[in-house]
Amino acid sequence: MSKHSQFALLTQRRFAPFFWTQFFGAFNDNFFKIALLTILTYDALNWANMDVDLLNNLIPGLFILPFVLFSATSGQFADKFEKGGMARKIKLLEIIIMLIAAFGWMSHNLWVLIAAVAGMGIHSTLFGPVKYAYLPQHLQTDELVGGNGLIEMGTFVGILLGEILGAMLVTHKPWGVELVAAGAVIVAVIGYLTSRRIPYSPAPEPELKINWNAATETVRNISFSKQNRPVFLSLLGNSWFWFYGAILLAQFPSYAKNYLHGDHSVFVLLLTFFSFGIGAGSLLCEKLSGHKVEIGLVPFGSIGLSVFGFDLYLSSVAYINTSGVDFLQFLEQTGSLRILFDIVMIGVFGGFYIVPLFALIQTRCDPKHLSRTIAGMNILNALFMVVASLSAMLMLKNGFTIPQIFMATAILNAIVAIYIFSLVPEFLMRFVAWLLIQTVHRVKTVNTDRIPLEGGAVLVCNHVSYMDAIVIGASSPRPIRFVMDHRIFKIPFLSWIFRTAKAIPIAPAKEDPWLMEKSYIDIAQTLHEGELVCIFPEGKLTHTGDMNEFKGGIMKILERSPVPVYPMALRGLWGSFFTRDKGNPFERAFRRGPFSKLELVVGEEMAASEVTPLVLQAKVKQLRGDWR
């Protein structure tokens, strides 16, 4: 498993040219779009006779409309054609669109500029499926979180720089419009030049026949995605994030001008803090997830989006300044730092939310259908953002203030999160597990890359505490079905976690022969379906810290399902509050102190024919060493 810093990818050709290509694309999208929104907000009389607030919501809506119309086709292109060549053709299209926009800038023709906004929407629609389907072809599984984090960081830094320069240059006198027109064309050319270094990326399904009917292909893509419930719910969760972000960002120009009483530099300051937060949250995901796809961060991110979104409403209401200010004067106002803190934290938790969702989609989706799945996600994103624009305009028409829009969005986010996590409780279960091992123990994993990424297998581990399944599940790169004593399975609160994780309760034959036989049938079915099963062959928790004798249940499992077996050992967990210590558990846990060191070690694969209870016990004992 690669444990190198994610930044090392920026020095490698398999990642760096693609990173910079998407960076300059994100930069140019927003450089152009924000320049247009800024000139309409601060110089509306010379450019438009329409309501500025409506234009601020209409233009982002027009940008994402092509996602609805053309995503289905672009997803098929990305599955059928080599991705490096596609990226270069898309970048050539960007140059043409920016030349059209330059004409609009120079002639002060608003409708030509709006047409160019839609054209850049088409550019982004074509590039989207290439962007996220490219990464799994060139990155290892344990690099995906770091790679996605860099892509999201690069995207939002590109957005940030594009927005800052767009907002600053377009208001520069007397050459602002000319600088924006020329700059957008130059950046498009640079993006094309970087795309020429993207390595060959073979098409996963070159024989695919293109369905040019966008409507039927859209339905087929979404129907295919619905067959994989965690992936489909991840698509919906991703789309909700763009709904939230679209509403938030669309209000920033008017919010900065009419509520904070700032000039365009205050607007730029808000964008800077938001984009910095997204970038920071995206990069932190790799460390917080331990180099694996940790979907437990998704509920954590969702909680932060609601908490800080609601506090943004409260801090906005508390802001009392009514005189015009620039960004330095704004920083001196009472309550300004709280507003900026809320905005940056919304960005940070947004990064925690979105990066694991992308990685989950990439790892659990059929590789031959990944681009079309991403295209389906882009369609959903577009629909959600169109609805976001319409919702914001409707709320404004009905008398909502912009701070009240922030509040309504934060409350809606909480409702949507509860709904999604109730449908796929794996997210919430992984969050609880991640939270426990981040707050109670310092967990180190050793050779967890040996756990197979696909196919059925049995994991075997010593049984130290009530936390064992939680620690193992939180450290695994993929879901595990645990076999556990039916009495532990019924422990309050932990029972909810075990049920959510689809644990398999088992009882001794003398206690419940029917449950025991059902357990073995469930285990065989689970392994037949290619899932992981983890058992604790001791059959009970240790009372002394030493390992108990391994029972023969493993042999009954392997007789029905001769799959590979992976011995594992938990080190350092004995004596914590969650162990069954005959002494005083509070005293021992206190002596250990908070954040005590814990390790999970995974041994080498064993063939079913090599396994006996004695051999397994010796392997696990060797892995555990002198630890308890």
PDB file of C-alpha atoms in Angstrom, residues 162-259:
ATOM      1  CA  GLY A 162     -10.176  32.491 -11.445  1.00  0.00           C
ATOM      2  CA  GLU A 163     -12.820  34.238  -9.353  1.00  0.00           C
ATOM      3  CA  ILE A 164     -10.310  36.611  -7.745  1.00  0.00           C
ATOM      4  CA  LEU A 165      -8.642  37.582 -10.998  1.00  0.00           C
ATOM      5  CA  GLY A 166     -11.943  37.742 -12.863  1.00  0.00           C
ATOM      6  CA  ALA A 167     -13.506  40.023 -10.260  1.00  0.00           C
ATOM      7  CA  MET A 168     -10.401  42.222  -9.967  1.00  0.00           C
ATOM      8  CA  LEU A 169      -9.448  42.548 -13.631  1.00  0.00           C
ATOM      9  CA  VAL A 170     -12.910  43.245 -15.024  1.00  0.00           C
ATOM     10  CA  THR A 171     -13.279  46.323 -12.781  1.00  0.00           C
ATOM     11  CA  HIS A 172      -9.791  47.579 -13.591  1.00  0.00           C
ATOM     12  CA  LYS A 173      -9.929  50.922 -15.399  1.00  0.00           C
ATOM     13  CA  PRO A 174      -9.568  51.455 -18.295  1.00  0.00           C
ATOM     14  CA  TRP A 175      -8.517  48.029 -19.639  1.00  0.00           C
ATOM     15  CA  GLY A 176     -10.478  45.590 -17.465  1.00  0.00           C
ATOM     16  CA  VAL A 177     -12.696  44.125 -20.181  1.00  0.00           C
ATOM     17  CA  GLU A 178      -9.776  43.772 -22.586  1.00  0.00           C
ATOM     18  CA  LEU A 179      -7.637  42.020 -19.955  1.00  0.00           C
ATOM     19  CA  VAL A 180     -10.410  39.513 -19.229  1.00  0.00           C
ATOM     20  CA  ALA A 181     -11.008  38.832 -22.926  1.00  0.00           C
ATOM     21  CA  ALA A 182      -7.316  38.221 -23.678  1.00  0.00           C
ATOM     22  CA  GLY A 183      -6.618  36.369 -20.420  1.00  0.00           C
ATOM     23  CA  ALA A 184      -9.341  33.773 -20.983  1.00  0.00           C
ATOM     24  CA  VAL A 185      -7.967  32.926 -24.438  1.00  0.00           C
ATOM     25  CA  ILE A 186      -4.401  32.626 -23.096  1.00  0.00           C
ATOM     26  CA  VAL A 187      -5.461  30.298 -20.254  1.00  0.00           C
ATOM     27  CA  ALA A 188      -7.388  28.116 -22.717  1.00  0.00           C
ATOM     28  CA  VAL A 189      -4.221  27.755 -24.828  1.00  0.00           C
ATOM     29  CA  ILE A 190      -2.165  26.841 -21.733  1.00  0.00           C
ATOM     30  CA  GLY A 191      -4.773  24.206 -20.818  1.00  0.00           C
ATOM     31  CA  TYR A 192      -4.461  22.674 -24.274  1.00  0.00           C
ATOM     32  CA  LEU A 193      -0.652  22.553 -24.019  1.00  0.00           C
ATOM     33  CA  THR A 194      -0.780  20.738 -20.652  1.00  0.00           C
ATOM     34  CA  SER A 195      -3.317  18.258 -22.055  1.00  0.00           C
ATOM     35  CA  ARG A 196      -0.756  17.156 -24.650  1.00  0.00           C
ATOM     36  CA  ARG A 197       1.265  15.510 -21.856  1.00  0.00           C
ATOM     37  CA  ILE A 198      -1.614  13.377 -20.531  1.00  0.00           C
ATOM     38  CA  PRO A 199      -0.580   9.701 -20.890  1.00  0.00           C
ATOM     39  CA  TYR A 200      -2.466   7.143 -22.934  1.00  0.00           C
ATOM     40  CA  SER A 201      -5.643   6.027 -21.143  1.00  0.00           C
ATOM     41  CA  PRO A 202      -7.313   3.121 -22.985  1.00  0.00           C
ATOM     42  CA  ALA A 203     -11.059   3.083 -23.476  1.00  0.00           C
ATOM     43  CA  PRO A 204     -12.750   0.548 -21.138  1.00  0.00           C
ATOM     44  CA  GLU A 205     -15.408  -0.318 -23.739  1.00  0.00           C
ATOM     45  CA  PRO A 206     -14.233   0.631 -27.266  1.00  0.00           C
ATOM     46  CA  GLU A 207     -17.001  -1.443 -28.912  1.00  0.00           C
ATOM     47  CA  LEU A 208     -19.726   0.606 -27.255  1.00  0.00           C
ATOM     48  CA  LYS A 209     -22.426   1.811 -29.664  1.00  0.00           C
ATOM     49  CA  ILE A 210     -23.330   5.430 -29.014  1.00  0.00           C
ATOM     50  CA  ASN A 211     -26.964   6.063 -28.183  1.00  0.00           C
ATOM     51  CA  TRP A 212     -27.583   9.598 -29.454  1.00  0.00           C
ATOM     52  CA  ASN A 213     -30.960   9.840 -27.740  1.00  0.00           C
ATOM     53  CA  ALA A 214     -29.960  11.765 -24.624  1.00  0.00           C
ATOM     54  CA  ALA A 215     -33.284  11.158 -22.874  1.00  0.00           C
ATOM     55  CA  THR A 216     -33.268   7.355 -23.159  1.00  0.00           C
ATOM     56  CA  GLU A 217     -29.539   7.162 -22.397  1.00  0.00           C
ATOM     57  CA  THR A 218     -30.020   9.331 -19.318  1.00  0.00           C
ATOM     58  CA  VAL A 219     -32.760   7.031 -18.048  1.00  0.00           C
ATOM     59  CA  ARG A 220     -30.602   3.982 -18.775  1.00  0.00           C
ATOM     60  CA  ASN A 221     -27.571   5.453 -16.952  1.00  0.00           C
ATOM     61  CA  ILE A 222     -29.528   6.346 -13.854  1.00  0.00           C
ATOM     62  CA  SER A 223     -31.363   2.985 -13.917  1.00  0.00           C
ATOM     63  CA  PHE A 224     -28.012   1.168 -14.116  1.00  0.00           C
ATOM     64  CA  SER A 225     -26.632   3.200 -11.212  1.00  0.00           C
ATOM     65  CA  LYS A 226     -29.704   2.425  -9.083  1.00  0.00           C
ATOM     66  CA  GLN A 227     -28.785  -1.277  -9.173  1.00  0.00           C
ATOM     67  CA  ASN A 228     -25.827  -0.498  -6.897  1.00  0.00           C
ATOM     68  CA  ARG A 229     -27.537   1.140  -3.925  1.00  0.00           C
ATOM     69  CA  PRO A 230     -24.475   2.609  -2.118  1.00  0.00           C
ATOM     70  CA  VAL A 231     -23.184   4.050  -5.412  1.00  0.00           C
ATOM     71  CA  PHE A 232     -26.564   5.529  -6.339  1.00  0.00           C
ATOM     72  CA  LEU A 233     -27.042   7.090  -2.912  1.00  0.00           C
ATOM     73  CA  SER A 234     -23.507   8.465  -3.208  1.00  0.00           C
ATOM     74  CA  LEU A 235     -24.494  10.042  -6.525  1.00  0.00           C
ATOM     75  CA  LEU A 236     -27.480  11.673  -4.842  1.00  0.00           C
ATOM     76  CA  GLY A 237     -25.321  12.825  -1.932  1.00  0.00           C
ATOM     77  CA  ASN A 238     -22.818  14.327  -4.361  1.00  0.00           C
ATOM     78  CA  SER A 239     -25.601  16.142  -6.204  1.00  0.00           C
ATOM     79  CA  TRP A 240     -26.974  17.510  -2.970  1.00  0.00           C
ATOM     80  CA  PHE A 241     -23.572  19.034  -2.213  1.00  0.00           C
ATOM     81  CA  TRP A 242     -23.723  20.924  -5.509  1.00  0.00           C
ATOM     82  CA  PHE A 243     -27.264  22.077  -4.681  1.00  0.00           C
ATOM     83  CA  TYR A 244     -25.954  23.449  -1.372  1.00  0.00           C
ATOM     84  CA  GLY A 245     -22.894  25.043  -2.978  1.00  0.00           C
ATOM     85  CA  ALA A 246     -24.816  26.510  -5.905  1.00  0.00           C
ATOM     86  CA  ILE A 247     -27.253  28.323  -3.620  1.00  0.00           C
ATOM     87  CA  LEU A 248     -24.464  29.556  -1.359  1.00  0.00           C
ATOM     88  CA  LEU A 249     -22.126  30.842  -4.083  1.00  0.00           C
ATOM     89  CA  ALA A 250     -24.870  32.429  -6.183  1.00  0.00           C
ATOM     90  CA  GLN A 251     -25.750  34.735  -3.255  1.00  0.00           C
ATOM     91  CA  PHE A 252     -22.198  35.929  -2.579  1.00  0.00           C
ATOM     92  CA  PRO A 253     -22.159  38.917  -4.996  1.00  0.00           C
ATOM     93  CA  SER A 254     -25.372  40.461  -3.633  1.00  0.00           C
ATOM     94  CA  TYR A 255     -24.570  39.336  -0.076  1.00  0.00           C
ATOM     95  CA  ALA A 256     -21.222  41.145  -0.177  1.00  0.00           C
ATOM     96  CA  LYS A 257     -22.738  44.306  -1.693  1.00  0.00           C
ATOM     97  CA  ASN A 258     -26.154  44.624  -0.033  1.00  0.00           C
ATOM     98  CA  TYR A 259     -25.689  42.968   3.391  1.00  0.00           C
TER      99      TYR A 259
END
